[in-house]
Structure formats: structure tokens, C-alpha cells
Short mmCIF file of C-alpha atoms and ligand atoms in Angstrom, two decimals:
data_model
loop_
_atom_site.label_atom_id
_atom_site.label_comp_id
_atom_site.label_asym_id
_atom_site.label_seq_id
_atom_site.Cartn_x
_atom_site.Cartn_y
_atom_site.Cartn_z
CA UNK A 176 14.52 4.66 -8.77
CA UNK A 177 12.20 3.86 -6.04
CA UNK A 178 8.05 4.18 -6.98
CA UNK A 179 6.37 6.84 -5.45
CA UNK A 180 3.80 4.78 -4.08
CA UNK A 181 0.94 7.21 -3.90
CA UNK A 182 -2.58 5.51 -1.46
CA UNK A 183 -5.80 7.55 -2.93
CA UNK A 184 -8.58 6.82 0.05
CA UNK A 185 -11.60 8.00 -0.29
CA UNK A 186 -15.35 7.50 0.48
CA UNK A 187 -17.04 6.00 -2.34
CA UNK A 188 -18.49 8.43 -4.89
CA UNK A 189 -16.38 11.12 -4.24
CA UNK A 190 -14.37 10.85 -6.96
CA UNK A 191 -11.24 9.09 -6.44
CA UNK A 192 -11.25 6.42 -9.06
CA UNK A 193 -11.82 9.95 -12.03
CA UNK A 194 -8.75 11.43 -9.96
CA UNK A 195 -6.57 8.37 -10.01
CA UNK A 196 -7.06 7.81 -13.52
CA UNK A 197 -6.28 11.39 -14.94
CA UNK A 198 -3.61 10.86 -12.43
CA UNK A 199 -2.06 7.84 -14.05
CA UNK A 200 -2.68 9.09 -17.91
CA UNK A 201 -1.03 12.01 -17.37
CA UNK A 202 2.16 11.09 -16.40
CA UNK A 203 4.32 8.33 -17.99
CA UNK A 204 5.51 5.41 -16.30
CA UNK A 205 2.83 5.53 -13.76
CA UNK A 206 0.80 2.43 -13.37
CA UNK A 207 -2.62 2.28 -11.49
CA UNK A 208 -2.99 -1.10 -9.20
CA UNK A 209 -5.49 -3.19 -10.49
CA UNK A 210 -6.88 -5.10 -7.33
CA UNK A 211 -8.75 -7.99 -6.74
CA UNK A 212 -12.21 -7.95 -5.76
CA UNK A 213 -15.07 -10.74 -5.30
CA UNK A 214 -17.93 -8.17 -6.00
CA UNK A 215 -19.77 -8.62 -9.69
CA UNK A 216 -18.53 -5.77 -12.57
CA UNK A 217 -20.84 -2.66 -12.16
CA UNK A 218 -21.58 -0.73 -15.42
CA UNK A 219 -19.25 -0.80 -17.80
CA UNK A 220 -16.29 -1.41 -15.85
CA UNK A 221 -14.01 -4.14 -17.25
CA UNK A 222 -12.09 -7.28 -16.02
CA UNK A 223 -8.25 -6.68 -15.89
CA UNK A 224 -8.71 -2.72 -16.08
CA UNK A 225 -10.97 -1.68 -13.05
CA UNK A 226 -10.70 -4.81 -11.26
CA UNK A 227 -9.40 -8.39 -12.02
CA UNK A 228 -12.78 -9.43 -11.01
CA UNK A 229 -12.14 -13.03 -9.47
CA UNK A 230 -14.91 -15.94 -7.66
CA UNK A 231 -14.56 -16.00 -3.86
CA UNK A 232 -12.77 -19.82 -4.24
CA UNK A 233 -10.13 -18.03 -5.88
CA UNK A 234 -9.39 -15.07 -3.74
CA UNK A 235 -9.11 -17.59 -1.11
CA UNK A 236 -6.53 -19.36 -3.13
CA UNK A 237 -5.04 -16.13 -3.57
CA UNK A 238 -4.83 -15.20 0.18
CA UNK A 239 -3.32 -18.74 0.82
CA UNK A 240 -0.42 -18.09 -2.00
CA UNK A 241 0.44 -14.70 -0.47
CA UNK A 242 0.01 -12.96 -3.27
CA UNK A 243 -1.51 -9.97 -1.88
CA UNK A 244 0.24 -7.03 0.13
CA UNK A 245 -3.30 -6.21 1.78
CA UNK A 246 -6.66 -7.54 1.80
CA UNK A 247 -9.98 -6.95 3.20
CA UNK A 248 -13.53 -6.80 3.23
CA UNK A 249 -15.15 -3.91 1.85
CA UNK A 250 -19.39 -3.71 1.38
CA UNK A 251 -19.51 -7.42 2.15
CA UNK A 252 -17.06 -8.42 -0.64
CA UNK A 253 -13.24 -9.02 -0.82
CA UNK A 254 -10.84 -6.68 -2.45
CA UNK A 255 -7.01 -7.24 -2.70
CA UNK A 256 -3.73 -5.31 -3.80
CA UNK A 257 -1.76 -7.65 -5.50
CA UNK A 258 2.20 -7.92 -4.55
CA UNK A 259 2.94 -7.34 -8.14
CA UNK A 260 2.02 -3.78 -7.96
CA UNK A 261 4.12 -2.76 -5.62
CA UNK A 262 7.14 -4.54 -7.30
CA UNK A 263 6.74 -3.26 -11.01
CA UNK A 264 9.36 -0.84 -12.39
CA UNK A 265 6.91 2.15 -12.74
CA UNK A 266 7.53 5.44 -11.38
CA UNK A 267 3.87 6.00 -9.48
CA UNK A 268 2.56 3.11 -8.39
CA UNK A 269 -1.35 4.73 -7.47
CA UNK A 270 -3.54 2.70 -5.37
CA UNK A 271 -7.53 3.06 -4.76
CA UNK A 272 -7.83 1.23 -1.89
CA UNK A 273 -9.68 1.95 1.31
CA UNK A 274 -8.02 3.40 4.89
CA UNK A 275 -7.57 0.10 6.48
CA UNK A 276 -5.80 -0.81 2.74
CA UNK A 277 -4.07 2.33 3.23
CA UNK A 278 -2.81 1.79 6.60
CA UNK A 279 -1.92 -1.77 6.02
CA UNK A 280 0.48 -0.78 3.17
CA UNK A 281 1.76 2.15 4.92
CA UNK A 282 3.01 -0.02 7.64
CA UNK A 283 4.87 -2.01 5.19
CA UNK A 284 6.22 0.30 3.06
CA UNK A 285 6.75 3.68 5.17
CA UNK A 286 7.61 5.87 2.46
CA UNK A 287 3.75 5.68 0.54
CA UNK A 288 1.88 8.58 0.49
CA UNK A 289 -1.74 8.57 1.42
CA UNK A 290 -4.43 11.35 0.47
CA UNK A 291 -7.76 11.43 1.59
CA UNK A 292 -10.05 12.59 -1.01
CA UNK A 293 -12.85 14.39 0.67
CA UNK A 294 -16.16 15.64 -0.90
CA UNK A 295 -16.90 18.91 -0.63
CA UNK A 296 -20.47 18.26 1.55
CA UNK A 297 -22.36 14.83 2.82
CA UNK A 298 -25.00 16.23 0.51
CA UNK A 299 -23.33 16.35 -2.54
CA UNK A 300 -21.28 12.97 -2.02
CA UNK A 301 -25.00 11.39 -1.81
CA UNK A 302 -25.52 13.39 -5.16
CA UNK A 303 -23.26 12.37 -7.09
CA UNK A 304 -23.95 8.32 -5.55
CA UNK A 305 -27.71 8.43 -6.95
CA UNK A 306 -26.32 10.67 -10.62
CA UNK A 307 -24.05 7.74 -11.19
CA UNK A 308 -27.53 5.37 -10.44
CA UNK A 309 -24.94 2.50 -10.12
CA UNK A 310 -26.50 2.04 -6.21
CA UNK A 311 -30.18 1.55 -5.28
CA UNK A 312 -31.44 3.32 -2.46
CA UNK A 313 -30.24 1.16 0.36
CA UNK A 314 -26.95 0.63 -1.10
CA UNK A 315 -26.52 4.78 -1.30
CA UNK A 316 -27.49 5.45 2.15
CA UNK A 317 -24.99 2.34 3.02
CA UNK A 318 -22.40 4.08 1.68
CA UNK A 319 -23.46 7.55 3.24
CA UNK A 320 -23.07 6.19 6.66
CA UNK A 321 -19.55 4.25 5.84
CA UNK A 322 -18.67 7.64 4.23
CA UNK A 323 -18.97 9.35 7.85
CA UNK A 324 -16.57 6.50 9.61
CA UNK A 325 -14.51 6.21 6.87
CA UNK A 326 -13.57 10.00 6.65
CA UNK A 327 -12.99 9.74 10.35
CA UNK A 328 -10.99 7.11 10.29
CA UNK A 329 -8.40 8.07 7.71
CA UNK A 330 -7.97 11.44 9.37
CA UNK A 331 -7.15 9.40 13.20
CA UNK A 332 -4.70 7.15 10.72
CA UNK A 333 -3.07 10.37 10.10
CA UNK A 334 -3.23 10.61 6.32
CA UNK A 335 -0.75 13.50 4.98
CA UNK A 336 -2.60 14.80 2.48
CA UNK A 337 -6.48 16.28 2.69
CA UNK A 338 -7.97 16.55 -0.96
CA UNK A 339 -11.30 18.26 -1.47
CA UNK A 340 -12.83 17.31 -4.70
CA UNK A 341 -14.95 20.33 -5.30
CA UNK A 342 -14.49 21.16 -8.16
CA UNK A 343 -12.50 18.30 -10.26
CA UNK A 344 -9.98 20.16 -11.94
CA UNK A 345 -8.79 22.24 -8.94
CA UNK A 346 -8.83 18.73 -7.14
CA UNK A 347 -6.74 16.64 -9.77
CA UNK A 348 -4.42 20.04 -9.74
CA UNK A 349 -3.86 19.37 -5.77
CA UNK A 350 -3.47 15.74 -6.62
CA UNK A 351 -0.93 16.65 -9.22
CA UNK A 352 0.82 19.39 -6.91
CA UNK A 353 1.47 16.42 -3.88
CA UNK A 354 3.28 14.06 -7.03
CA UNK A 355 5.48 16.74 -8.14
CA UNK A 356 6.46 17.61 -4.60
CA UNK A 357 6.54 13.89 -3.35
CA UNK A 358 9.33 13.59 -6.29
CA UNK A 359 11.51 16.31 -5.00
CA UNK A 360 11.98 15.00 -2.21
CA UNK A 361 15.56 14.35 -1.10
CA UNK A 362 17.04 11.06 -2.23
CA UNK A 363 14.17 10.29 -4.54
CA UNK A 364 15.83 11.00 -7.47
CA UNK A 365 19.16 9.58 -8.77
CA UNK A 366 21.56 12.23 -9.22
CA UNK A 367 24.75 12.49 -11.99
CA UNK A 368 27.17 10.03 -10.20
CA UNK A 369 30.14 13.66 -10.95
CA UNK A 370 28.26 15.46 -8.55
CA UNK A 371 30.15 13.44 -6.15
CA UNK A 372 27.12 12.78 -3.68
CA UNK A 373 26.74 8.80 -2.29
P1 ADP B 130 -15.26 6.90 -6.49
O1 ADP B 130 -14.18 6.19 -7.26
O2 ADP B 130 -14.72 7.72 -5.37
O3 ADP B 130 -16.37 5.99 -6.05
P2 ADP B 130 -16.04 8.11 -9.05
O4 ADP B 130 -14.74 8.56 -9.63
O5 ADP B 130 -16.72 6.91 -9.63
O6 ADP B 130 -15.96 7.98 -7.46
O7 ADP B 130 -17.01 9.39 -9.13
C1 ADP B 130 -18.37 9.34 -8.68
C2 ADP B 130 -19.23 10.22 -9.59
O8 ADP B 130 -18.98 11.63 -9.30
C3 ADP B 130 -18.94 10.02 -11.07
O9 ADP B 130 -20.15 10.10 -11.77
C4 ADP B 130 -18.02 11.21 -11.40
O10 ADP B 130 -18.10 11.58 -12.77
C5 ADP B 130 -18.57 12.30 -10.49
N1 ADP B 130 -17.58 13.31 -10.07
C6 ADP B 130 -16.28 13.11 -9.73
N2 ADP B 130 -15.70 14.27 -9.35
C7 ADP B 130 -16.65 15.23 -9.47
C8 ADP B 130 -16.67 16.66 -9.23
N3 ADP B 130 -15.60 17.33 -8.79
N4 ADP B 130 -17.83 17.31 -9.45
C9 ADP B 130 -18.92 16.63 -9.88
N5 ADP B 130 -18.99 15.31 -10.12
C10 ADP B 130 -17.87 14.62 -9.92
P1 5GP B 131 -16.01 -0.10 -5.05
O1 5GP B 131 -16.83 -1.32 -4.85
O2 5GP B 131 -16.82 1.18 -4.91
O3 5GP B 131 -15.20 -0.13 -6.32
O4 5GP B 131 -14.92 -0.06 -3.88
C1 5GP B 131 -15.30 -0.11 -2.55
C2 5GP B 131 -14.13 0.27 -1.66
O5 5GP B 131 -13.10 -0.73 -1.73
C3 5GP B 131 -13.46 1.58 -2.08
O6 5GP B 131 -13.21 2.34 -0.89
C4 5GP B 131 -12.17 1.14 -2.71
O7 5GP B 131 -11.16 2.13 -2.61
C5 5GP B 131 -11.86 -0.09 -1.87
N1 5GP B 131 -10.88 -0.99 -2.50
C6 5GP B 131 -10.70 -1.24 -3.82
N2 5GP B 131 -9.68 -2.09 -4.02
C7 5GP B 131 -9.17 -2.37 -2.78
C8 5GP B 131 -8.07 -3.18 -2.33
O8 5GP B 131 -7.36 -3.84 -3.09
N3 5GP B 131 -7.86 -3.21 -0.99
C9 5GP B 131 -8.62 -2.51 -0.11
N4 5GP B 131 -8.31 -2.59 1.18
N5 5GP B 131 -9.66 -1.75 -0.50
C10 5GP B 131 -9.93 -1.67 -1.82
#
């Protein structure tokens, strides 16, 4: 069976990395796609589980190999989806990668689904930036005014899904709503080879 490979996009802070892993632990066989990036661990987020967190000499080796599907430069550091991802045997392959990420794998592989994760204001995006006090002041109003492009951007890419994380339950419900319906879709599914249908 083909991966439903399922593109979360969303400005940072909304909410998309809480989504995409309640996503991923709730159904089996789905894997998350661990990326690349160049840009130090923030918090308590850990190597090989967030990110594989990697120097900038060896995301350039990386490039060079081929070994990622997309690449690009995000808040002045590198961020990659490796190959691998795409080619492992799970059933949802979820990616938290940016629109230009987005669109670069959608051109590839036609079949992924993107959703744009929006917040429910401006106001409370830049609330929930300064609760998670990850960001100082210049960084939050840095991502503020990518958060206005960005949102534009993925909506003139044509995204297919809109997501307002509001409230986060009614938002992972959505989320879960687009998977259930993405895998009804005809010819996604193998069917009983006496049912006579190539
Ligand atoms: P992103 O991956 O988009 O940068 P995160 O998943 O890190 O965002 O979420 C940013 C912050 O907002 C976190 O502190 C998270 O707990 C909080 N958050 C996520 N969704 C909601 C929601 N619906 N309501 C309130 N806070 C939320
Ligand atoms: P953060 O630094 O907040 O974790 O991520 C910054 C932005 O980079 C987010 O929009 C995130 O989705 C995006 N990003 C993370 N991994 C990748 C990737 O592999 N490729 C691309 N294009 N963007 C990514």
C-alpha cells in the first residue's frame, strides 16, 4: 500500500508540531519525518526525535549526496526532509515542513496532501510564541511577520486543506477527519484479489 503522505504547514507557534504528533501516536504504522536542520536544539527537544540536529559542513555533504527530497532555508538555518521518509513502509508518512517544503514535495509526489494549520487570530499566534518563551522579543515579532507571508503563500500554493487550531482538540479532530477520508479514497486501499477488480 502506498503512504498517505500527509504535508502539515503551518506558521510557527500555531501548533502544528502538538497536531502532528497526536497525529502520528494515534494511529499505527504512521511515522513522523524527522528532518534535518542546522539550527541549535531549543528546550528540551532531542536529537533523532525532533530533529537530527546536524553542523552546516554536514548538511552540505548531505545536499551533495542527494539525500534529501527538499531542502531550504528557514529563519536563517537549513532544514531538510530526508529521502528515507518518503520511502519507509509506513502507512502516514507526516511531514512538518514549511510551504516552499510543501510545494517542493508536492511536485514530486502529486498524491501528498497538504494542510495549512492556521491560528485562530495574529494575536493569539503571538501568544502562544512568548507562553512557550522559547523566542526573545525580536525573534517573536520575526516570526509574526513570516507568519503573515507564510499564510499567504500556502493559500496561492493552493493547499487542500484549511485547519484552524482554535481550540486543539476540535483541530486534531479535523486533522484526524482529512486521514480517514484521504484513506478512502479510491485505489488507496488493496482490495480482496475475489472481488475481481484489477
Ligand atoms: P509549532 O510546531 O507550530 O511551532 P507548537 O506545537 O510548538 O507549534 O505549539 C506552540 C505552543 O502553542 C505550544 O506551547 C503549544 O502547547 C500551544 N498550543 C498548541 N495548540 C494550542 C491550542 N489550540 N490552544 C492553545 N495553545 C496551543
Ligand atoms: P522550527 O525552527 O520552528 O522548528 O521550524 C521552522 C520552520 O521550518 C517551520 O515552518 C518548520 O515546519 C520548517 N521545517 C522543519 N523541517 C523542515 C524541512 O525538512 N524542510 C522544510 N522546507 N521546512 C522545514
Amino acid at each position: 500500500m502506498t503512504p498517505l503522505l500527509l504535508i502539515l504547514s503551518a506558521p510557527s507557534g500555531t501548533g502544528k508540531t502538538t497536531l502532528a504528533r497526536r497525529l502520528v501516536a494515534a494511529h499505527p504504522g504512521a511515522l513522523f519525518s524527522v528532518s534535518y536542520t542546522t539550527r541549535p536544539p531549543r528546550g528540551d527537544e532531542k536529537d533523532g526525535v525532533d530533529y537530527h540536529f546536524v553542523s552546516r559542513e554536514r548538511f552540505e555533504k548531505m545536499i551533495a549526496a542527494g539525500a534529501f527530497v527538499e531542502w531550504a532555508q528557514v529563519h536563517g538555518h537549513h532544514y531538510g526532509t530526508p529521502r528515507t521518509s518518503i520511502a519507509s513502509a509506513a502507512s502516514l508518512v507526516v511531514f512538518d515542513i514549511d510551504v516552499q517544503g510543501g510545494q517542493a514535495i508536492k511536485k514530486q509526489h502529486p498524491e501528498a496532501v497538504r494542510a495549512l494549520i492556521l491560528p485562530p487570530s495574529l494575536a493569539e499566534l503571538e501568544r502562544r510564541l512568548r507562553a512557550r518563551s522559547t523566542d526573545d522579543d525580536t525573534a517573536v515579532r520575526r516570526r509574526l511577520h513570516a507568519a503573515r507571508i507564510e499564510i499567504g503563500v500556502a493559500i496561492a500554493a493552493g493547499y487542500e486543506y484549511w485547519v484552524v487550531n482554535e481550540d486543539l482538540d476540535h483541530a486534531y479532530a479535523d486533522l484526524d477527519a482529512i486521514v480517514r477520508a484521504e484513506g478512502c479514497k479510491a485505489g488507496r486501499r488493496p482490495l480482496a484479489p475475489d472481488l475481481g477488480i484489477p
